[in-house]
Amino acid sequence: MPDRNLIVLPDETAKPFLDAIAAARKSLDVKMFVFSDTALINAVIDAHKRGVRVRVMLNAARRSGEDDNEQSRKTLEQAGIELKESNPAFGITHEKSMVVDETTAFVKSLNWATKNLTETRDYAITTTHRHGVHEIIACFEADWNREEFKPGESAHMIWCPANGRERIAQFIDDAKHTLFIQNERYQDTVILERLVRARQRGVKIHLMARPPHSLKKEKIVEGVGGLRIMDDVGIKIHKLKHLKLHGKMMLADGLRAIVGSINLAPGSFDDRRELAIEFFDDDIVERLQKIAHHDWKNSHPLDLTDAGLFEDLEERGGGGAELLVLRADNEHSAKHKA
């Protein structure tokens, strides 16, 4: 079995995760932002019933009071699963990980929610690399016991808050020819600067993003501003057709890639528990190249003109054009076309 493998959603469905849970013999540690899929809940309960030590850490209720895991938490606790809310030291625990028998780790962009298994472009990497697996276990233990986790300067994984912004900035800086990125949000000033500079030194950059109306209203200004800055310097920005984009994937020069939970936003780097993995495996990178080509072919450019944004926000979303001081008249819009 290879040291690392790629799982692409929704193509591969929940089967790789269900198979891994079914194969667990000693232990199963799950850390999840949203865990609501019935099949996966039942699989975890079945593992517990056959004697596997199962521990589940779920993100607590959000500041708004919304709790995506309320029913799942009750179901798992009633089944006798060891369960804790995520570490309160972080605003949100957005990490999505699983470690099976302390030997195989899953680093994911997807939640264990049915929509992420059936409707969204998402990714997961499995790894049996000893140092990486041990890091994920160490972080789980620290968060479980409400202790500080320090991955150190030689960390194999990409962690937030810790080395996330630095590692991703370096990944962009090292790109020589091409960058392909899928992410929901482009809002962090440091990362935006690195992308602009990469474009200015001749790197061909293709980005995929979600449409502006999917942003929370308080994030529209920085979210749209970031997209327009990149559009102005010639970075191509598209949105997927037929699938929702939820995955966080970066691919550089057809040689290196990053997959994980990290949105390119300040909150993700500074206030959330996040996890991603960087890898160089030829077979996985080659497959990601094919997925990137397929998704780009099945996408279309985001219309970031005033008129396009006005239509997207006011007709497809919940408003917000006034926050960007947009007018929909053609004369003003024409002045802001890329």
CSV table of C-alpha atoms in Angstrom, one decimal:
chain,number,residue,atom,x,y,z
A,1,MET,CA,0.0,0.0,0.0
A,2,PRO,CA,1.4,3.5,-0.9
A,3,ASP,CA,2.4,5.8,1.9
A,4,ARG,CA,-0.1,8.3,0.8
A,5,ASN,CA,-3.4,8.2,-1.2
A,6,LEU,CA,-5.8,10.8,-2.6
A,7,ILE,CA,-9.6,10.7,-2.1
A,8,VAL,CA,-11.7,12.9,-4.4
A,9,LEU,CA,-15.2,13.8,-3.5
A,10,PRO,CA,-17.9,13.4,-4.6
A,11,ASP,CA,-16.4,10.9,-7.0
A,12,GLU,CA,-15.5,8.3,-4.4
A,13,THR,CA,-18.4,8.8,-2.0
A,14,ALA,CA,-18.1,7.9,1.7
A,15,LYS,CA,-16.7,4.4,0.9
A,16,PRO,CA,-13.0,5.0,1.6
A,17,PHE,CA,-13.9,6.4,5.1
A,18,LEU,CA,-16.4,3.6,5.8
A,19,ASP,CA,-13.9,1.0,4.8
A,20,ALA,CA,-11.2,2.5,7.0
A,21,ILE,CA,-13.5,2.6,10.0
A,22,ALA,CA,-14.6,-1.0,9.4
A,23,ALA,CA,-10.9,-2.0,9.3
A,24,ALA,CA,-10.0,-0.4,12.6
A,25,ARG,CA,-9.0,-2.9,15.3
A,26,LYS,CA,-7.6,-0.9,18.2
A,27,SER,CA,-8.4,2.8,18.1
A,28,LEU,CA,-10.2,5.5,16.1
A,29,ASP,CA,-9.7,9.2,16.8
A,30,VAL,CA,-11.9,11.6,14.9
A,31,LYS,CA,-11.8,15.4,15.0
A,32,MET,CA,-14.5,17.1,12.9
A,33,PHE,CA,-16.1,20.5,12.3
A,34,VAL,CA,-19.4,19.0,11.2
A,35,PHE,CA,-20.3,15.3,11.7
A,36,SER,CA,-23.9,14.5,10.7
A,37,ASP,CA,-23.8,11.8,8.0
A,38,THR,CA,-25.9,8.9,9.2
A,39,ALA,CA,-23.8,6.1,7.6
A,40,LEU,CA,-20.6,7.4,9.1
A,41,ILE,CA,-22.2,7.9,12.5
A,42,ASN,CA,-23.4,4.3,12.4
A,43,ALA,CA,-19.9,3.1,11.3
A,44,VAL,CA,-18.2,4.8,14.2
A,45,ILE,CA,-20.8,3.3,16.6
A,46,ASP,CA,-20.3,-0.2,15.1
A,47,ALA,CA,-16.5,0.2,15.6
A,48,HIS,CA,-17.1,1.0,19.3
A,49,LYS,CA,-19.4,-2.0,19.7
A,50,ARG,CA,-16.7,-4.4,18.4
A,51,GLY,CA,-14.2,-3.1,21.0
A,52,VAL,CA,-12.4,-0.4,19.2
A,53,ARG,CA,-11.5,2.6,21.4
A,54,VAL,CA,-13.3,5.4,19.7
A,55,ARG,CA,-12.8,9.1,20.6
A,56,VAL,CA,-14.7,11.9,18.8
A,57,MET,CA,-14.0,15.6,19.1
A,58,LEU,CA,-16.6,17.9,17.6
A,59,ASN,CA,-16.6,21.6,17.1
A,60,ALA,CA,-18.7,23.3,19.7
A,61,ALA,CA,-21.6,25.6,19.0
A,62,ARG,CA,-20.7,28.7,17.0
A,63,ARG,CA,-20.7,32.2,18.5
A,64,SER,CA,-24.1,32.6,16.9
A,65,GLY,CA,-25.4,29.7,18.9
A,66,GLU,CA,-25.8,27.5,15.8
A,67,ASP,CA,-24.7,23.9,16.6
A,68,ASP,CA,-24.3,21.7,13.6
A,69,ASN,CA,-23.4,18.7,15.8
A,70,GLU,CA,-26.1,18.8,18.4
A,71,GLN,CA,-28.0,15.7,17.3
A,72,SER,CA,-24.9,13.8,16.4
A,73,ARG,CA,-23.4,14.5,19.8
A,74,LYS,CA,-26.5,13.1,21.5
A,75,THR,CA,-26.5,10.0,19.3
A,76,LEU,CA,-22.8,9.2,19.8
A,77,GLU,CA,-23.0,9.8,23.6
A,78,GLN,CA,-26.0,7.6,23.9
A,79,ALA,CA,-24.0,4.8,22.1
A,80,GLY,CA,-21.2,5.1,24.7
A,81,ILE,CA,-18.7,6.9,22.5
A,82,GLU,CA,-16.0,9.0,24.3
A,83,LEU,CA,-16.8,12.5,23.1
A,84,LYS,CA,-15.7,16.0,23.8
A,85,GLU,CA,-16.3,19.4,22.4
A,86,SER,CA,-13.3,21.0,20.6
A,87,ASN,CA,-10.7,22.9,22.5
A,88,PRO,CA,-12.2,26.3,23.6
A,89,ALA,CA,-8.8,28.0,23.1
A,90,PHE,CA,-9.9,28.4,19.4
A,91,GLY,CA,-12.8,30.3,18.0
A,92,ILE,CA,-13.6,27.3,15.8
A,93,THR,CA,-12.0,23.8,15.3
A,94,HIS,CA,-12.2,23.5,11.5
A,95,GLU,CA,-9.8,20.6,11.3
A,96,LYS,CA,-11.2,17.5,9.7
A,97,SER,CA,-9.0,14.5,10.6
A,98,MET,CA,-9.1,10.8,11.5
A,99,VAL,CA,-6.4,8.5,12.8
A,100,VAL,CA,-7.0,4.7,12.6
A,101,ASP,CA,-5.0,2.3,14.9
A,102,GLU,CA,-2.4,5.0,15.4
A,103,THR,CA,-0.9,4.1,12.0
A,104,THR,CA,-3.0,5.8,9.3
A,105,ALA,CA,-4.2,9.4,9.3
A,106,PHE,CA,-6.7,11.1,7.1
A,107,VAL,CA,-6.3,14.9,6.4
A,108,LYS,CA,-9.5,16.3,4.8
A,109,SER,CA,-11.1,19.3,3.4
A,110,LEU,CA,-14.5,17.8,3.8
A,111,ASN,CA,-16.9,17.6,6.7
A,112,TRP,CA,-18.6,14.3,7.5
A,113,ALA,CA,-21.9,15.8,6.3
A,114,THR,CA,-23.9,14.1,3.5
A,115,LYS,CA,-23.7,17.2,1.2
A,116,ASN,CA,-19.8,17.1,1.4
A,117,LEU,CA,-19.9,13.4,0.4
A,118,THR,CA,-22.4,13.9,-2.5
A,119,GLU,CA,-22.5,17.5,-3.7
A,120,THR,CA,-19.2,19.3,-3.3
A,121,ARG,CA,-15.7,19.1,-4.7
A,122,ASP,CA,-13.6,18.0,-1.7
A,123,TYR,CA,-10.4,16.1,-1.0
A,124,ALA,CA,-8.7,13.9,1.5
A,125,ILE,CA,-5.2,12.5,1.8
A,126,THR,CA,-4.4,9.4,3.7
A,127,THR,CA,-0.9,9.0,5.1
A,128,THR,CA,1.0,6.3,6.9
A,129,HIS,CA,4.2,8.5,7.2
A,130,ARG,CA,5.2,8.0,10.9
A,131,HIS,CA,6.2,11.5,11.7
A,132,GLY,CA,3.0,13.1,10.2
A,133,VAL,CA,0.7,10.5,11.9
A,134,HIS,CA,2.4,11.1,15.2
A,135,GLU,CA,1.9,14.9,14.8
A,136,ILE,CA,-1.8,14.5,14.3
A,137,ILE,CA,-2.0,12.2,17.3
A,138,ALA,CA,-0.1,14.7,19.4
A,139,CYS,CA,-2.4,17.5,18.4
A,140,PHE,CA,-5.5,15.4,19.1
A,141,GLU,CA,-4.2,14.5,22.6
A,142,ALA,CA,-3.3,18.2,23.3
A,143,ASP,CA,-6.8,19.4,22.2
A,144,TRP,CA,-8.5,16.6,24.0
A,145,ASN,CA,-6.7,17.4,27.2
A,146,ARG,CA,-6.9,21.2,26.7
A,147,GLU,CA,-3.1,21.5,26.5
A,148,GLU,CA,-0.9,23.6,24.2
A,149,PHE,CA,0.3,22.0,21.0
A,150,LYS,CA,3.6,23.2,19.6
A,151,PRO,CA,4.4,21.5,16.3
A,152,GLY,CA,7.8,23.1,16.1
A,153,GLU,CA,9.8,24.5,13.3
A,154,SER,CA,10.4,21.1,11.7
A,155,ALA,CA,6.7,20.2,11.6
A,156,HIS,CA,5.7,17.8,8.8
A,157,MET,CA,2.1,19.0,8.8
A,158,ILE,CA,0.7,22.5,8.2
A,159,TRP,CA,-1.1,23.7,11.4
A,160,CYS,CA,-3.2,26.7,12.3
A,161,PRO,CA,-2.6,28.6,14.4
A,162,ALA,CA,1.1,27.9,14.1
A,163,ASN,CA,2.9,27.6,10.8
A,164,GLY,CA,0.0,27.8,8.4
A,165,ARG,CA,0.4,31.3,6.9
A,166,GLU,CA,4.2,30.9,6.7
A,167,ARG,CA,4.0,27.5,4.9
A,168,ILE,CA,1.4,28.5,2.4
A,169,ALA,CA,3.2,31.8,1.7
A,170,GLN,CA,6.4,29.8,1.1
A,171,PHE,CA,4.5,27.4,-1.2
A,172,ILE,CA,3.4,30.3,-3.4
A,173,ASP,CA,6.8,31.9,-3.3
A,174,ASP,CA,8.5,28.7,-4.5
A,175,ALA,CA,6.2,28.4,-7.6
A,176,LYS,CA,8.1,28.8,-10.8
A,177,HIS,CA,5.6,28.4,-13.6
A,178,THR,CA,2.1,27.5,-12.6
A,179,LEU,CA,-0.3,27.7,-9.6
A,180,PHE,CA,-3.8,26.1,-9.5
A,181,ILE,CA,-5.8,26.8,-6.4
A,182,GLN,CA,-9.2,25.9,-5.2
A,183,ASN,CA,-10.5,27.6,-2.1
A,184,GLU,CA,-13.7,29.1,-0.8
A,185,ARG,CA,-12.2,32.4,0.5
A,186,TYR,CA,-9.3,34.7,-0.6
A,187,GLN,CA,-9.1,37.3,2.2
A,188,ASP,CA,-5.8,37.1,3.9
A,189,THR,CA,-3.6,40.1,2.9
A,190,VAL,CA,-0.3,38.3,3.2
A,191,ILE,CA,-1.5,35.5,0.9
A,192,LEU,CA,-3.1,37.9,-1.6
A,193,GLU,CA,0.2,39.8,-1.8
A,194,ARG,CA,2.1,36.6,-2.5
A,195,LEU,CA,-0.3,35.7,-5.2
A,196,VAL,CA,0.0,39.1,-6.9
A,197,ARG,CA,3.8,38.9,-6.7
A,198,ALA,CA,3.8,35.4,-8.2
A,199,ARG,CA,1.7,36.7,-11.1
A,200,GLN,CA,4.0,39.6,-11.6
A,201,ARG,CA,7.1,37.4,-11.8
A,202,GLY,CA,5.4,35.4,-14.6
A,203,VAL,CA,3.7,32.5,-12.8
A,204,LYS,CA,0.4,31.5,-14.6
A,205,ILE,CA,-2.2,31.4,-11.9
A,206,HIS,CA,-5.7,29.8,-12.2
A,207,LEU,CA,-8.0,30.2,-9.2
A,208,MET,CA,-11.3,28.7,-8.4
A,209,ALA,CA,-13.6,30.3,-5.9
A,210,ARG,CA,-17.2,30.3,-4.8
A,211,PRO,CA,-19.3,33.2,-6.1
A,212,PRO,CA,-19.4,36.4,-3.9
A,213,HIS,CA,-23.1,35.8,-2.9
A,214,SER,CA,-21.9,32.8,-0.9
A,215,LEU,CA,-19.9,35.0,1.4
A,216,LYS,CA,-21.3,36.1,4.8
A,217,LYS,CA,-22.4,39.7,4.5
A,218,GLU,CA,-19.7,41.0,6.9
A,219,LYS,CA,-17.0,39.3,4.7
A,220,ILE,CA,-18.2,40.7,1.4
A,221,VAL,CA,-15.9,43.7,1.3
A,222,GLU,CA,-12.6,41.9,2.0
A,223,GLY,CA,-13.7,38.8,0.0
A,224,VAL,CA,-14.7,40.6,-3.2
A,225,GLY,CA,-11.8,43.1,-2.8
A,226,GLY,CA,-9.3,40.2,-2.8
A,227,LEU,CA,-10.8,38.6,-5.9
A,228,ARG,CA,-10.8,42.0,-7.8
A,229,ILE,CA,-7.2,42.8,-6.9
A,230,MET,CA,-6.2,39.4,-8.3
A,231,ASP,CA,-8.4,39.8,-11.3
A,232,ASP,CA,-6.9,43.2,-12.0
A,233,VAL,CA,-3.3,41.8,-12.3
A,234,GLY,CA,-4.4,39.0,-14.7
A,235,ILE,CA,-5.1,36.1,-12.4
A,236,LYS,CA,-7.8,33.9,-13.9
A,237,ILE,CA,-10.7,33.3,-11.5
A,238,HIS,CA,-13.5,30.8,-12.2
A,239,LYS,CA,-16.3,29.1,-10.4
A,240,LEU,CA,-17.4,25.5,-10.8
A,241,LYS,CA,-20.4,24.4,-12.8
A,242,HIS,CA,-22.6,21.6,-11.5
A,243,LEU,CA,-20.7,21.2,-8.2
A,244,LYS,CA,-20.2,23.4,-5.2
A,245,LEU,CA,-16.6,24.2,-4.3
A,246,HIS,CA,-15.7,23.3,-0.7
A,247,GLY,CA,-12.2,21.8,-1.2
A,248,LYS,CA,-9.0,23.6,-0.3
A,249,MET,CA,-6.3,22.5,-2.7
A,250,MET,CA,-3.1,24.1,-4.1
A,251,LEU,CA,-1.0,22.7,-6.9
A,252,ALA,CA,2.3,24.2,-8.0
A,253,ASP,CA,4.3,23.5,-11.2
A,254,GLY,CA,2.7,20.0,-11.5
A,255,LEU,CA,5.2,18.9,-8.7
A,256,ARG,CA,3.8,19.9,-5.3
A,257,ALA,CA,0.4,20.1,-3.7
A,258,ILE,CA,-1.4,21.0,-0.4
A,259,VAL,CA,-4.7,19.6,0.7
A,260,GLY,CA,-6.5,20.4,4.0
A,261,SER,CA,-9.0,22.5,5.8
A,262,ILE,CA,-7.4,25.9,5.6
A,263,ASN,CA,-9.4,28.8,4.0
A,264,LEU,CA,-7.1,31.6,2.8
A,265,ALA,CA,-8.5,34.0,5.4
A,266,PRO,CA,-7.1,35.7,8.6
A,267,GLY,CA,-9.5,33.8,10.9
A,268,SER,CA,-8.3,30.5,9.6
A,269,PHE,CA,-4.7,31.3,10.1
A,270,ASP,CA,-4.9,33.1,13.5
A,271,ASP,CA,-8.0,31.9,15.4
A,272,ARG,CA,-9.0,28.4,14.2
A,273,ARG,CA,-7.6,24.9,14.6
A,274,GLU,CA,-6.8,23.9,11.0
A,275,LEU,CA,-4.8,21.1,9.4
A,276,ALA,CA,-3.3,20.6,5.9
A,277,ILE,CA,-0.6,18.4,4.4
A,278,GLU,CA,2.0,19.2,1.7
A,279,PHE,CA,3.2,16.4,-0.6
A,280,PHE,CA,5.3,15.6,-3.6
A,281,ASP,CA,4.1,12.2,-4.6
A,282,ASP,CA,4.1,11.9,-8.4
A,283,ASP,CA,1.0,9.7,-8.7
A,284,ILE,CA,-1.1,11.9,-6.5
A,285,VAL,CA,0.0,15.1,-8.0
A,286,GLU,CA,-0.6,13.7,-11.5
A,287,ARG,CA,-4.1,12.8,-10.5
A,288,LEU,CA,-4.7,16.2,-9.0
A,289,GLN,CA,-3.5,17.7,-12.3
A,290,LYS,CA,-6.2,15.8,-14.1
A,291,ILE,CA,-8.9,16.9,-11.6
A,292,ALA,CA,-7.7,20.5,-12.0
A,293,HIS,CA,-7.9,20.3,-15.8
A,294,HIS,CA,-11.4,18.7,-15.6
A,295,ASP,CA,-12.7,21.3,-13.1
A,296,TRP,CA,-11.3,24.2,-15.1
A,297,LYS,CA,-12.9,22.8,-18.2
A,298,ASN,CA,-16.2,22.6,-16.4
A,299,SER,CA,-16.2,26.1,-15.0
A,300,HIS,CA,-16.7,29.6,-16.1
A,301,PRO,CA,-15.2,33.0,-15.2
A,302,LEU,CA,-16.5,34.9,-12.3
A,303,ASP,CA,-18.0,38.2,-13.5
A,304,LEU,CA,-16.3,40.7,-11.2
A,305,THR,CA,-17.5,43.9,-13.0
A,306,ASP,CA,-19.8,46.2,-11.0
A,307,ALA,CA,-22.8,45.0,-13.0
A,308,GLY,CA,-21.8,41.3,-12.5
A,309,LEU,CA,-21.3,41.7,-8.8
A,310,PHE,CA,-24.5,43.6,-8.4
A,311,GLU,CA,-26.5,40.9,-10.1
A,312,ASP,CA,-24.8,38.1,-8.1
A,313,LEU,CA,-25.2,39.8,-4.7
A,314,GLU,CA,-28.7,41.3,-5.2
A,315,GLU,CA,-30.4,38.8,-7.4
A,316,ARG,CA,-28.8,35.5,-6.3
A,317,GLY,CA,-27.8,36.3,-2.8
A,318,GLY,CA,-28.9,38.3,0.2
A,319,GLY,CA,-27.7,41.7,-0.8
A,320,GLY,CA,-24.5,43.5,0.0
A,321,ALA,CA,-23.9,45.6,-3.1
A,322,GLU,CA,-24.2,48.8,-1.1
A,323,LEU,CA,-21.2,47.7,1.0
A,324,LEU,CA,-19.1,47.7,-2.1
A,325,VAL,CA,-20.6,51.0,-3.3
A,326,LEU,CA,-21.7,49.3,-6.5
A,327,ARG,CA,-23.9,50.7,-9.2
A,328,ALA,CA,-25.4,48.5,-11.9
A,329,ASP,CA,-25.5,51.1,-14.7
A,330,ASN,CA,-23.5,50.1,-17.8
A,331,GLU,CA,-21.3,53.2,-18.0
A,332,HIS,CA,-19.8,52.7,-14.5
A,333,SER,CA,-19.5,49.0,-14.9
A,334,ALA,CA,-17.6,49.3,-18.2
A,335,LYS,CA,-14.9,51.3,-16.4
A,336,HIS,CA,-14.2,48.4,-14.1
A,337,LYS,CA,-13.9,45.5,-16.5
A,338,ALA,CA,-10.6,43.6,-16.3
